[in-house]
CSV table of N, CA and C in Angstrom, one decimal:
chain,number,residue,atom,x,y,z
A,752,MET,N,37.8,5.8,50.7
A,752,MET,CA,36.6,6.6,50.5
A,752,MET,C,36.4,6.9,49.0
A,753,GLU,N,37.5,7.3,48.3
A,753,GLU,CA,37.4,7.6,46.9
A,753,GLU,C,37.1,6.4,46.1
A,754,LYS,N,37.6,5.2,46.4
A,754,LYS,CA,37.3,4.0,45.7
A,754,LYS,C,35.8,3.7,45.8
A,755,SER,N,35.2,3.8,46.9
A,755,SER,CA,33.8,3.5,47.1
A,755,SER,C,32.9,4.4,46.2
A,756,ARG,N,33.3,5.7,46.2
A,756,ARG,CA,32.6,6.7,45.4
A,756,ARG,C,32.7,6.3,43.9
A,757,ILE,N,33.8,5.9,43.4
A,757,ILE,CA,34.0,5.5,42.1
A,757,ILE,C,33.2,4.3,41.7
A,758,ILE,N,33.2,3.3,42.7
A,758,ILE,CA,32.4,2.1,42.5
A,758,ILE,C,30.9,2.4,42.4
A,759,LYS,N,30.4,3.3,43.3
A,759,LYS,CA,29.0,3.8,43.2
A,759,LYS,C,28.7,4.4,41.9
A,760,LYS,N,29.6,5.3,41.4
A,760,LYS,CA,29.4,5.9,40.1
A,760,LYS,C,29.3,4.9,39.0
A,761,ILE,N,30.2,3.9,39.0
A,761,ILE,CA,30.3,2.9,38.0
A,761,ILE,C,29.0,2.1,38.1
A,762,CYS,N,28.5,1.7,39.3
A,762,CYS,CA,27.3,1.0,39.4
A,762,CYS,C,26.1,1.8,38.9
A,763,ALA,N,26.0,3.0,39.2
A,763,ALA,CA,24.9,3.9,38.8
A,763,ALA,C,24.9,4.0,37.3
A,764,ALA,N,26.1,4.2,36.7
A,764,ALA,CA,26.2,4.3,35.2
A,764,ALA,C,25.8,2.9,34.6
A,765,LEU,N,26.2,1.8,35.2
A,765,LEU,CA,25.9,0.5,34.6
A,765,LEU,C,24.4,0.3,34.7
A,766,PHE,N,23.8,0.7,35.8
A,766,PHE,CA,22.3,0.5,36.0
A,766,PHE,C,21.6,1.4,35.0
A,767,MET,N,22.1,2.6,34.8
A,767,MET,CA,21.4,3.5,33.8
A,767,MET,C,21.6,2.9,32.4
A,768,PHE,N,22.8,2.4,32.0
A,768,PHE,CA,23.0,1.7,30.7
A,768,PHE,C,22.0,0.6,30.5
A,769,ILE,N,21.9,-0.3,31.5
A,769,ILE,CA,21.0,-1.5,31.4
A,769,ILE,C,19.5,-1.0,31.3
A,770,ALA,N,19.1,0.0,32.0
A,770,ALA,CA,17.8,0.5,31.9
A,770,ALA,C,17.5,1.1,30.5
A,771,VAL,N,18.4,1.8,30.0
A,771,VAL,CA,18.2,2.4,28.7
A,771,VAL,C,18.2,1.3,27.6
A,772,ALA,N,19.1,0.4,27.7
A,772,ALA,CA,19.2,-0.7,26.8
A,772,ALA,C,17.9,-1.6,26.8
A,773,THR,N,17.4,-1.8,28.0
A,773,THR,CA,16.1,-2.5,28.1
A,773,THR,C,15.0,-1.8,27.4
A,774,VAL,N,14.9,-0.5,27.6
A,774,VAL,CA,13.8,0.3,27.0
A,774,VAL,C,14.0,0.3,25.5
A,775,VAL,N,15.2,0.5,25.0
A,775,VAL,CA,15.4,0.4,23.6
A,775,VAL,C,15.1,-1.0,23.0
A,776,ALA,N,15.5,-2.0,23.7
A,776,ALA,CA,15.1,-3.4,23.2
A,776,ALA,C,13.6,-3.6,23.2
A,777,ALA,N,12.9,-3.1,24.2
A,777,ALA,CA,11.5,-3.3,24.3
A,777,ALA,C,10.8,-2.5,23.1
A,778,VAL,N,11.2,-1.3,22.9
A,778,VAL,CA,10.6,-0.5,21.9
A,778,VAL,C,10.9,-1.1,20.5
A,779,THR,N,12.1,-1.6,20.3
A,779,THR,CA,12.5,-2.2,19.0
A,779,THR,C,11.6,-3.5,18.8
A,780,LEU,N,11.5,-4.3,19.9
A,780,LEU,CA,10.7,-5.5,19.8
A,780,LEU,C,9.3,-5.2,19.4
A,781,CYS,N,8.7,-4.2,20.0
A,781,CYS,CA,7.3,-3.8,19.7
A,781,CYS,C,7.2,-3.3,18.3
A,782,ALA,N,8.2,-2.6,17.8
A,782,ALA,CA,8.1,-2.1,16.5
A,782,ALA,C,8.2,-3.2,15.4
A,783,VAL,N,9.0,-4.2,15.7
A,783,VAL,CA,9.2,-5.3,14.8
A,783,VAL,C,8.1,-6.3,14.9
A,784,PHE,N,7.5,-6.5,16.1
A,784,PHE,CA,6.4,-7.4,16.3
A,784,PHE,C,5.3,-6.7,16.9
A,785,PRO,N,4.5,-5.9,16.1
A,785,PRO,CA,3.4,-5.2,16.7
A,785,PRO,C,2.3,-6.1,17.1
A,786,ASN,N,1.4,-5.5,17.9
A,786,ASN,CA,0.3,-6.3,18.5
A,786,ASN,C,-1.0,-5.6,18.1
A,787,LYS,N,-1.1,-5.2,16.8
A,787,LYS,CA,-2.4,-4.6,16.3
A,787,LYS,C,-3.5,-5.6,16.3
A,788,TYR,N,-4.7,-5.1,16.4
A,788,TYR,CA,-5.9,-5.9,16.3
A,788,TYR,C,-6.0,-7.0,17.3
A,789,ALA,N,-5.4,-6.7,18.5
A,789,ALA,CA,-5.4,-7.8,19.5
A,789,ALA,C,-6.7,-8.4,19.9
A,790,ASN,N,-7.7,-7.5,20.1
A,790,ASN,CA,-9.1,-8.0,20.4
A,790,ASN,C,-9.6,-8.9,19.3
A,791,GLU,N,-9.5,-8.5,18.1
A,791,GLU,CA,-10.0,-9.2,16.9
A,791,GLU,C,-9.3,-10.6,16.8
A,792,ILE,N,-8.0,-10.5,16.9
A,792,ILE,CA,-7.2,-11.8,16.8
A,792,ILE,C,-7.6,-12.7,18.0
A,793,ASN,N,-7.7,-12.2,19.2
A,793,ASN,CA,-8.0,-13.1,20.3
A,793,ASN,C,-9.4,-13.7,20.1
A,794,THR,N,-10.3,-12.9,19.7
A,794,THR,CA,-11.7,-13.4,19.5
A,794,THR,C,-11.7,-14.5,18.4
A,795,ALA,N,-11.1,-14.3,17.3
A,795,ALA,CA,-11.1,-15.3,16.2
A,795,ALA,C,-10.3,-16.5,16.6
A,796,ALA,N,-9.2,-16.4,17.3
A,796,ALA,CA,-8.4,-17.5,17.7
A,796,ALA,C,-9.2,-18.3,18.8
A,797,ASP,N,-9.8,-17.7,19.7
A,797,ASP,CA,-10.5,-18.4,20.7
A,797,ASP,C,-11.7,-19.1,20.1
A,798,GLU,N,-12.4,-18.5,19.1
A,798,GLU,CA,-13.6,-19.1,18.5
A,798,GLU,C,-13.2,-20.5,18.0
A,799,PHE,N,-12.0,-20.7,17.4
A,799,PHE,CA,-11.6,-21.9,16.8
A,799,PHE,C,-10.6,-22.7,17.6
A,800,GLY,N,-10.4,-22.3,18.8
A,800,GLY,CA,-9.5,-23.1,19.7
A,800,GLY,C,-8.0,-23.0,19.4
A,801,LEU,N,-7.7,-21.9,18.8
A,801,LEU,CA,-6.3,-21.7,18.3
A,801,LEU,C,-5.5,-20.9,19.4
A,802,ASN,N,-4.2,-21.2,19.4
A,802,ASN,CA,-3.3,-20.5,20.2
A,802,ASN,C,-3.2,-19.0,19.7
A,803,ARG,N,-3.4,-18.1,20.5
A,803,ARG,CA,-3.4,-16.7,20.1
A,803,ARG,C,-2.0,-16.3,19.5
A,804,ALA,N,-0.9,-16.7,20.1
A,804,ALA,CA,0.4,-16.4,19.6
A,804,ALA,C,0.6,-17.0,18.2
A,805,LEU,N,0.1,-18.1,18.0
A,805,LEU,CA,0.2,-18.7,16.6
A,805,LEU,C,-0.5,-17.9,15.6
A,806,VAL,N,-1.8,-17.4,15.9
A,806,VAL,CA,-2.5,-16.6,15.0
A,806,VAL,C,-1.8,-15.3,14.7
A,807,ARG,N,-1.3,-14.6,15.8
A,807,ARG,CA,-0.5,-13.4,15.6
A,807,ARG,C,0.7,-13.6,14.7
A,808,SER,N,1.3,-14.7,14.9
A,808,SER,CA,2.5,-15.0,14.2
A,808,SER,C,2.2,-15.2,12.7
A,809,VAL,N,1.1,-15.9,12.4
A,809,VAL,CA,0.7,-16.1,11.0
A,809,VAL,C,0.3,-14.7,10.4
A,810,VAL,N,-0.4,-13.9,11.1
A,810,VAL,CA,-0.7,-12.6,10.6
A,810,VAL,C,0.5,-11.7,10.4
A,811,TRP,N,1.5,-11.8,11.3
A,811,TRP,CA,2.7,-11.1,11.1
A,811,TRP,C,3.5,-11.6,9.9
A,812,ALA,N,3.6,-12.9,9.7
A,812,ALA,CA,4.4,-13.4,8.6
A,812,ALA,C,3.7,-13.2,7.3
A,813,GLU,N,2.3,-13.2,7.3
A,813,GLU,CA,1.6,-13.1,6.1
A,813,GLU,C,1.5,-11.6,5.6
A,814,SER,N,1.1,-10.7,6.5
A,814,SER,CA,0.8,-9.3,6.1
A,814,SER,C,1.4,-8.2,6.9
A,815,LYS,N,2.2,-8.6,7.9
A,815,LYS,CA,2.7,-7.6,8.8
A,815,LYS,C,1.6,-6.7,9.3
A,816,PHE,N,0.4,-7.2,9.6
A,816,PHE,CA,-0.7,-6.6,10.1
A,816,PHE,C,-1.4,-5.5,9.2
A,817,ASN,N,-1.2,-5.7,7.9
A,817,ASN,CA,-1.8,-4.8,6.9
A,817,ASN,C,-3.0,-5.5,6.4
A,818,ALA,N,-4.2,-5.0,6.8
A,818,ALA,CA,-5.5,-5.5,6.5
A,818,ALA,C,-5.8,-5.4,5.0
A,819,LYS,N,-5.1,-4.6,4.3
A,819,LYS,CA,-5.4,-4.4,2.9
A,819,LYS,C,-4.3,-5.0,2.0
A,820,ALA,N,-3.5,-5.8,2.6
A,820,ALA,CA,-2.4,-6.5,1.8
A,820,ALA,C,-3.0,-7.4,0.8
A,821,THR,N,-2.3,-7.5,-0.4
A,821,THR,CA,-2.6,-8.4,-1.5
A,821,THR,C,-1.3,-8.9,-2.0
A,822,SER,N,-1.2,-10.2,-2.2
A,822,SER,CA,0.0,-10.8,-2.7
A,822,SER,C,0.0,-10.9,-4.2
A,823,GLU,N,1.1,-11.2,-4.8
A,823,GLU,CA,1.2,-11.3,-6.3
A,823,GLU,C,0.3,-12.4,-6.8
A,824,LYS,N,0.1,-13.4,-5.9
A,824,LYS,CA,-0.7,-14.6,-6.3
A,824,LYS,C,-2.2,-14.4,-6.0
A,825,GLY,N,-2.6,-13.2,-5.4
A,825,GLY,CA,-4.0,-12.9,-5.1
A,825,GLY,C,-4.5,-13.2,-3.7
A,826,ALA,N,-3.6,-13.7,-2.8
A,826,ALA,CA,-4.0,-13.8,-1.4
A,826,ALA,C,-4.2,-12.4,-0.8
A,827,ALA,N,-5.2,-12.3,0.1
A,827,ALA,CA,-5.6,-11.0,0.5
A,827,ALA,C,-5.9,-10.9,2.0
A,828,GLY,N,-5.7,-9.7,2.6
A,828,GLY,CA,-6.1,-9.4,3.9
A,828,GLY,C,-5.0,-9.8,4.9
A,829,LEU,N,-5.4,-9.7,6.2
A,829,LEU,CA,-4.4,-9.9,7.3
A,829,LEU,C,-3.8,-11.3,7.2
A,830,MET,N,-4.6,-12.3,6.9
A,830,MET,CA,-4.1,-13.7,6.9
A,830,MET,C,-3.7,-14.2,5.5
A,831,GLN,N,-3.8,-13.3,4.5
A,831,GLN,CA,-3.4,-13.6,3.1
A,831,GLN,C,-4.1,-14.9,2.7
A,832,ILE,N,-5.4,-14.9,2.6
A,832,ILE,CA,-6.2,-16.0,2.2
A,832,ILE,C,-6.5,-15.9,0.7
A,833,MET,N,-6.4,-17.0,0.0
A,833,MET,CA,-6.8,-17.0,-1.4
A,833,MET,C,-8.3,-16.8,-1.5
A,834,PRO,N,-8.8,-16.0,-2.5
A,834,PRO,CA,-10.2,-15.7,-2.5
A,834,PRO,C,-11.2,-16.9,-2.5
A,835,ASP,N,-10.8,-18.0,-3.3
A,835,ASP,CA,-11.6,-19.2,-3.3
A,835,ASP,C,-11.7,-19.8,-1.9
A,836,THR,N,-10.5,-19.9,-1.2
A,836,THR,CA,-10.5,-20.4,0.2
A,836,THR,C,-11.4,-19.6,1.1
A,837,PHE,N,-11.2,-18.3,0.9
A,837,PHE,CA,-12.0,-17.4,1.8
A,837,PHE,C,-13.5,-17.6,1.6
A,838,ASP,N,-13.9,-17.7,0.3
A,838,ASP,CA,-15.3,-17.9,0.0
A,838,ASP,C,-15.8,-19.2,0.6
A,839,ASP,N,-15.0,-20.3,0.4
A,839,ASP,CA,-15.4,-21.6,1.0
A,839,ASP,C,-15.6,-21.5,2.5
A,840,CYS,N,-14.6,-20.8,3.2
A,840,CYS,CA,-14.7,-20.7,4.6
A,840,CYS,C,-15.9,-19.8,5.0
A,841,ALA,N,-16.1,-18.7,4.3
A,841,ALA,CA,-17.2,-17.8,4.6
A,841,ALA,C,-18.5,-18.6,4.5
A,842,ASN,N,-18.7,-19.4,3.4
A,842,ASN,CA,-19.9,-20.2,3.2
A,842,ASN,C,-20.0,-21.2,4.4
A,843,ALA,N,-19.0,-21.9,4.7
A,843,ALA,CA,-19.0,-22.9,5.8
A,843,ALA,C,-19.5,-22.2,7.1
A,844,LEU,N,-19.0,-21.0,7.3
A,844,LEU,CA,-19.3,-20.3,8.6
A,844,LEU,C,-20.7,-19.5,8.5
A,845,ARG,N,-21.3,-19.6,7.3
A,845,ARG,CA,-22.6,-18.9,7.0
A,845,ARG,C,-22.5,-17.4,7.2
A,846,MET,N,-21.4,-16.9,6.7
A,846,MET,CA,-21.1,-15.4,6.8
A,846,MET,C,-21.8,-14.8,5.6
A,847,LYS,N,-22.6,-13.8,5.8
A,847,LYS,CA,-23.3,-13.1,4.8
A,847,LYS,C,-22.4,-11.9,4.4
A,848,ASN,N,-22.3,-11.6,3.1
A,848,ASN,CA,-21.6,-10.5,2.6
A,848,ASN,C,-20.2,-10.3,3.2
A,849,ALA,N,-19.5,-11.5,3.3
A,849,ALA,CA,-18.1,-11.5,3.9
A,849,ALA,C,-17.2,-10.7,2.9
A,850,ASP,N,-16.3,-10.0,3.5
A,850,ASP,CA,-15.3,-9.1,2.8
A,850,ASP,C,-13.9,-9.6,3.2
A,851,ILE,N,-13.2,-10.0,2.2
A,851,ILE,CA,-11.8,-10.6,2.5
A,851,ILE,C,-10.9,-9.5,3.1
A,852,TYR,N,-11.2,-8.2,2.9
A,852,TYR,CA,-10.3,-7.2,3.4
A,852,TYR,C,-10.9,-6.7,4.8
A,853,ASP,N,-12.0,-7.1,5.2
A,853,ASP,CA,-12.5,-6.8,6.5
A,853,ASP,C,-11.7,-7.6,7.5
A,854,ARG,N,-11.1,-6.9,8.5
A,854,ARG,CA,-10.2,-7.7,9.4
A,854,ARG,C,-10.9,-8.8,10.2
A,855,ASN,N,-12.1,-8.5,10.6
A,855,ASN,CA,-12.8,-9.5,11.4
A,855,ASN,C,-13.2,-10.7,10.5
A,856,ASP,N,-13.7,-10.4,9.3
A,856,ASP,CA,-14.0,-11.5,8.4
A,856,ASP,C,-12.8,-12.3,8.0
A,857,ASN,N,-11.7,-11.6,7.7
A,857,ASN,CA,-10.5,-12.3,7.3
A,857,ASN,C,-9.9,-13.1,8.4
A,858,LEU,N,-9.9,-12.6,9.6
A,858,LEU,CA,-9.4,-13.3,10.7
A,858,LEU,C,-10.2,-14.5,11.0
A,859,ARG,N,-11.5,-14.4,11.0
A,859,ARG,CA,-12.4,-15.5,11.3
A,859,ARG,C,-12.3,-16.6,10.3
A,860,CYS,N,-12.2,-16.3,9.0
A,860,CYS,CA,-12.0,-17.3,7.9
A,860,CYS,C,-10.6,-17.9,8.0
A,861,GLY,N,-9.6,-17.0,8.2
A,861,GLY,CA,-8.3,-17.5,8.3
A,861,GLY,C,-8.1,-18.5,9.5
A,862,CYS,N,-8.7,-18.1,10.6
A,862,CYS,CA,-8.6,-19.0,11.8
A,862,CYS,C,-9.3,-20.3,11.6
A,863,TYR,N,-10.5,-20.2,11.0
A,863,TYR,CA,-11.3,-21.4,10.7
A,863,TYR,C,-10.4,-22.3,9.8
A,864,TYR,N,-9.9,-21.8,8.7
A,864,TYR,CA,-9.1,-22.6,7.8
A,864,TYR,C,-7.8,-23.1,8.5
A,865,LEU,N,-7.1,-22.4,9.3
A,865,LEU,CA,-6.0,-22.9,10.0
A,865,LEU,C,-6.4,-24.0,11.0
A,866,SER,N,-7.5,-23.8,11.6
A,866,SER,CA,-8.0,-24.9,12.5
A,866,SER,C,-8.3,-26.2,11.8
A,867,LEU,N,-8.9,-26.1,10.6
A,867,LEU,CA,-9.1,-27.2,9.7
A,867,LEU,C,-7.8,-27.9,9.4
A,868,LEU,N,-6.8,-27.1,9.0
A,868,LEU,CA,-5.5,-27.7,8.6
A,868,LEU,C,-4.9,-28.4,9.8
A,869,ILE,N,-4.9,-27.8,11.0
A,869,ILE,CA,-4.4,-28.4,12.2
A,869,ILE,C,-5.1,-29.8,12.4
A,870,ASP,N,-6.4,-29.8,12.3
A,870,ASP,CA,-7.1,-31.1,12.4
A,870,ASP,C,-6.7,-32.1,11.4
A,871,LYS,N,-6.5,-31.6,10.1
A,871,LYS,CA,-6.2,-32.6,9.0
A,871,LYS,C,-4.8,-33.1,9.2
A,872,PHE,N,-3.9,-32.4,9.9
A,872,PHE,CA,-2.6,-32.8,10.2
A,872,PHE,C,-2.4,-33.3,11.6
A,873,ASP,N,-3.5,-33.8,12.2
A,873,ASP,CA,-3.5,-34.5,13.5
A,873,ASP,C,-2.8,-33.6,14.6
A,874,GLY,N,-3.1,-32.3,14.5
A,874,GLY,CA,-2.5,-31.4,15.6
A,874,GLY,C,-1.1,-30.9,15.3
A,875,ASP,N,-0.5,-31.3,14.2
A,875,ASP,CA,0.8,-30.9,13.9
A,875,ASP,C,0.8,-29.5,13.3
A,876,GLU,N,1.0,-28.5,14.2
A,876,GLU,CA,0.9,-27.1,13.8
A,876,GLU,C,2.0,-26.7,12.7
A,877,ARG,N,3.1,-27.3,12.8
A,877,ARG,CA,4.2,-27.0,11.8
A,877,ARG,C,3.7,-27.4,10.4
A,878,ALA,N,3.1,-28.6,10.3
A,878,ALA,CA,2.6,-29.1,9.1
A,878,ALA,C,1.5,-28.2,8.6
A,879,ALA,N,0.6,-27.8,9.5
A,879,ALA,CA,-0.5,-26.9,9.2
A,879,ALA,C,0.0,-25.6,8.7
A,880,ILE,N,1.0,-25.1,9.3
A,880,ILE,CA,1.6,-23.8,8.8
A,880,ILE,C,2.2,-24.0,7.4
A,881,MET,N,2.8,-25.1,7.2
A,881,MET,CA,3.3,-25.4,5.8
A,881,MET,C,2.2,-25.4,4.8
A,882,ALA,N,1.1,-26.1,5.2
A,882,ALA,CA,-0.1,-26.2,4.3
A,882,ALA,C,-0.7,-24.8,4.1
A,883,PHE,N,-0.8,-24.0,5.2
A,883,PHE,CA,-1.3,-22.7,5.0
A,883,PHE,C,-0.6,-21.9,4.0
A,884,ASN,N,0.7,-22.1,3.9
A,884,ASN,CA,1.5,-21.3,3.0
A,884,ASN,C,1.6,-21.9,1.6
A,885,ALA,N,1.7,-23.3,1.5
A,885,ALA,CA,2.0,-23.9,0.2
A,885,ALA,C,0.9,-24.8,-0.3
A,886,GLY,N,-0.2,-24.9,0.5
A,886,GLY,CA,-1.3,-25.8,0.2
A,886,GLY,C,-1.1,-27.2,0.8
A,887,GLU,N,-2.3,-27.8,1.0
A,887,GLU,CA,-2.3,-29.1,1.7
A,887,GLU,C,-1.5,-30.2,1.0
A,888,VAL,N,-1.7,-30.2,-0.4
A,888,VAL,CA,-1.1,-31.3,-1.2
A,888,VAL,C,0.4,-31.1,-1.1
A,889,ASN,N,0.9,-29.9,-1.2
A,889,ASN,CA,2.4,-29.7,-1.1
A,889,ASN,C,2.9,-30.0,0.2
A,890,ALA,N,2.2,-29.6,1.3
A,890,ALA,CA,2.6,-29.9,2.6
A,890,ALA,C,2.8,-31.5,2.8
A,891,ARG,N,1.8,-32.2,2.3
A,891,ARG,CA,1.9,-33.7,2.4
A,891,ARG,C,3.1,-34.2,1.7
A,892,LYS,N,3.4,-33.6,0.5
A,892,LYS,CA,4.6,-34.0,-0.2
A,892,LYS,C,5.9,-33.7,0.6
A,893,PHE,N,5.9,-32.5,1.2
A,893,PHE,CA,7.1,-32.2,2.0
A,893,PHE,C,7.3,-33.1,3.2
A,894,LEU,N,6.2,-33.5,3.8
A,894,LEU,CA,6.2,-34.4,4.9
A,894,LEU,C,6.6,-35.8,4.5
A,895,SER,N,6.4,-36.1,3.3
A,895,SER,CA,6.8,-37.5,2.7
A,895,SER,C,8.2,-37.5,2.2
A,896,GLY,N,8.9,-36.4,2.3
A,896,GLY,CA,10.3,-36.4,1.9
A,896,GLY,C,10.6,-35.5,0.7
A,897,SER,N,9.6,-34.9,0.0
A,897,SER,CA,10.0,-34.0,-1.1
A,897,SER,C,10.6,-32.8,-0.5
A,898,GLU,N,11.4,-32.1,-1.3
A,898,GLU,CA,12.1,-30.9,-0.9
A,898,GLU,C,11.1,-29.8,-0.7
A,899,VAL,N,11.2,-29.1,0.5
A,899,VAL,CA,10.3,-28.0,0.8
A,899,VAL,C,10.7,-26.8,0.0
A,900,PHE,N,9.7,-26.1,-0.6
A,900,PHE,CA,10.0,-24.9,-1.3
A,900,PHE,C,10.8,-23.9,-0.4
A,901,PRO,N,11.8,-23.3,-0.9
A,901,PRO,CA,12.5,-22.3,-0.1
A,901,PRO,C,11.6,-21.3,0.6
A,902,GLU,N,10.6,-20.8,-0.2
A,902,GLU,CA,9.7,-19.8,0.4
A,902,GLU,C,9.0,-20.4,1.6
A,903,THR,N,8.5,-21.6,1.4
A,903,THR,CA,7.8,-22.2,2.5
A,903,THR,C,8.7,-22.5,3.7
A,904,ALA,N,9.9,-22.9,3.5
A,904,ALA,CA,10.8,-23.2,4.6
A,904,ALA,C,11.1,-21.9,5.4
A,905,LYS,N,11.3,-20.8,4.6
A,905,LYS,CA,11.5,-19.5,5.2
A,905,LYS,C,10.2,-19.0,6.0
A,906,TYR,N,9.1,-19.2,5.4
A,906,TYR,CA,7.8,-18.9,6.0
A,906,TYR,C,7.6,-19.6,7.4
A,907,VAL,N,7.9,-20.9,7.4
A,907,VAL,CA,7.7,-21.7,8.6
A,907,VAL,C,8.7,-21.2,9.7
A,908,LYS,N,9.9,-20.9,9.3
A,908,LYS,CA,10.9,-20.4,10.3
A,908,LYS,C,10.4,-19.0,10.8
A,909,SER,N,9.9,-18.2,10.0
A,909,SER,CA,9.4,-16.9,10.4
A,909,SER,C,8.2,-17.0,11.4
A,910,VAL,N,7.3,-17.9,11.1
A,910,VAL,CA,6.1,-18.1,12.0
A,910,VAL,C,6.6,-18.6,13.3
A,911,VAL,N,7.5,-19.6,13.3
A,911,VAL,CA,8.0,-20.2,14.5
A,911,VAL,C,8.7,-19.2,15.4
A,912,ALA,N,9.5,-18.4,14.8
A,912,ALA,CA,10.3,-17.4,15.5
A,912,ALA,C,9.3,-16.3,16.1
A,913,ALA,N,8.4,-15.9,15.3
A,913,ALA,CA,7.4,-14.9,15.7
A,913,ALA,C,6.6,-15.4,16.9
A,914,ARG,N,6.3,-16.7,16.8
A,914,ARG,CA,5.4,-17.3,17.8
A,914,ARG,C,6.1,-17.3,19.2
A,915,ARG,N,7.5,-17.4,19.2
A,915,ARG,CA,8.2,-17.4,20.4
A,915,ARG,C,8.0,-16.0,21.0
A,916,VAL,N,8.1,-14.9,20.2
A,916,VAL,CA,8.0,-13.6,20.7
A,916,VAL,C,6.6,-13.3,21.2
A,917,TYR,N,5.6,-13.6,20.3
A,917,TYR,CA,4.2,-13.4,20.7
A,917,TYR,C,3.7,-14.3,21.9
A,918,GLY,N,4.4,-15.4,22.0
A,918,GLY,CA,4.1,-16.2,23.2
A,918,GLY,C,4.4,-15.5,24.5
A,919,VAL,N,5.5,-14.8,24.5
A,919,VAL,CA,5.9,-14.0,25.6
A,919,VAL,C,4.9,-12.9,25.9
A,920,PHE,N,4.4,-12.2,24.8
A,920,PHE,CA,3.4,-11.2,25.0
A,920,PHE,C,2.1,-11.8,25.6
A,921,ASP,N,1.7,-13.0,25.1
A,921,ASP,CA,0.5,-13.6,25.6
A,921,ASP,C,0.6,-13.9,27.1
A,922,ARG,N,1.8,-14.4,27.5
A,922,ARG,CA,1.9,-14.8,28.9
A,922,ARG,C,1.9,-13.5,29.8
A,923,ALA,N,2.3,-12.4,29.2
A,923,ALA,CA,2.3,-11.1,30.0
A,923,ALA,C,0.9,-10.5,30.2
A,924,GLU,N,-0.1,-11.0,29.4
A,924,GLU,CA,-1.4,-10.4,29.6
A,924,GLU,C,-2.1,-10.9,30.8
């Protein structure tokens, strides 16, 4: 009788530990990989036929969802687009008074640009991600055997890892 009571207590404690650990893991995961601007991201991704988890991952790697982010090199907004690229995309999309820091404008131009890169690299998302970070010319050099910039290698790994996480979120919706 005493043994079964001890086993029940151990099982209850183990169940409680697993439940608490699961909640802590979920909260930590959501803190590290937020899902801000979900509607805006989904809308822009869908408009250009992009995988939503891929777009979230690029936003996460580029700006950590900071719509006002600006890099040392001048890239700006959620998707950290260079101003000239943003202007070219906004013109191609016939966007009037586009603002690089407006999350909808930035996402729309960023998704458009990413979709162009994916097309240019024949559907190779990894190559497109490289090009998004280092430029199309550099990505083609990397693919031809030139050494990948350490920053770009790290960036690609970050986007790929984040995509796995955001892919789980997207399947849960």
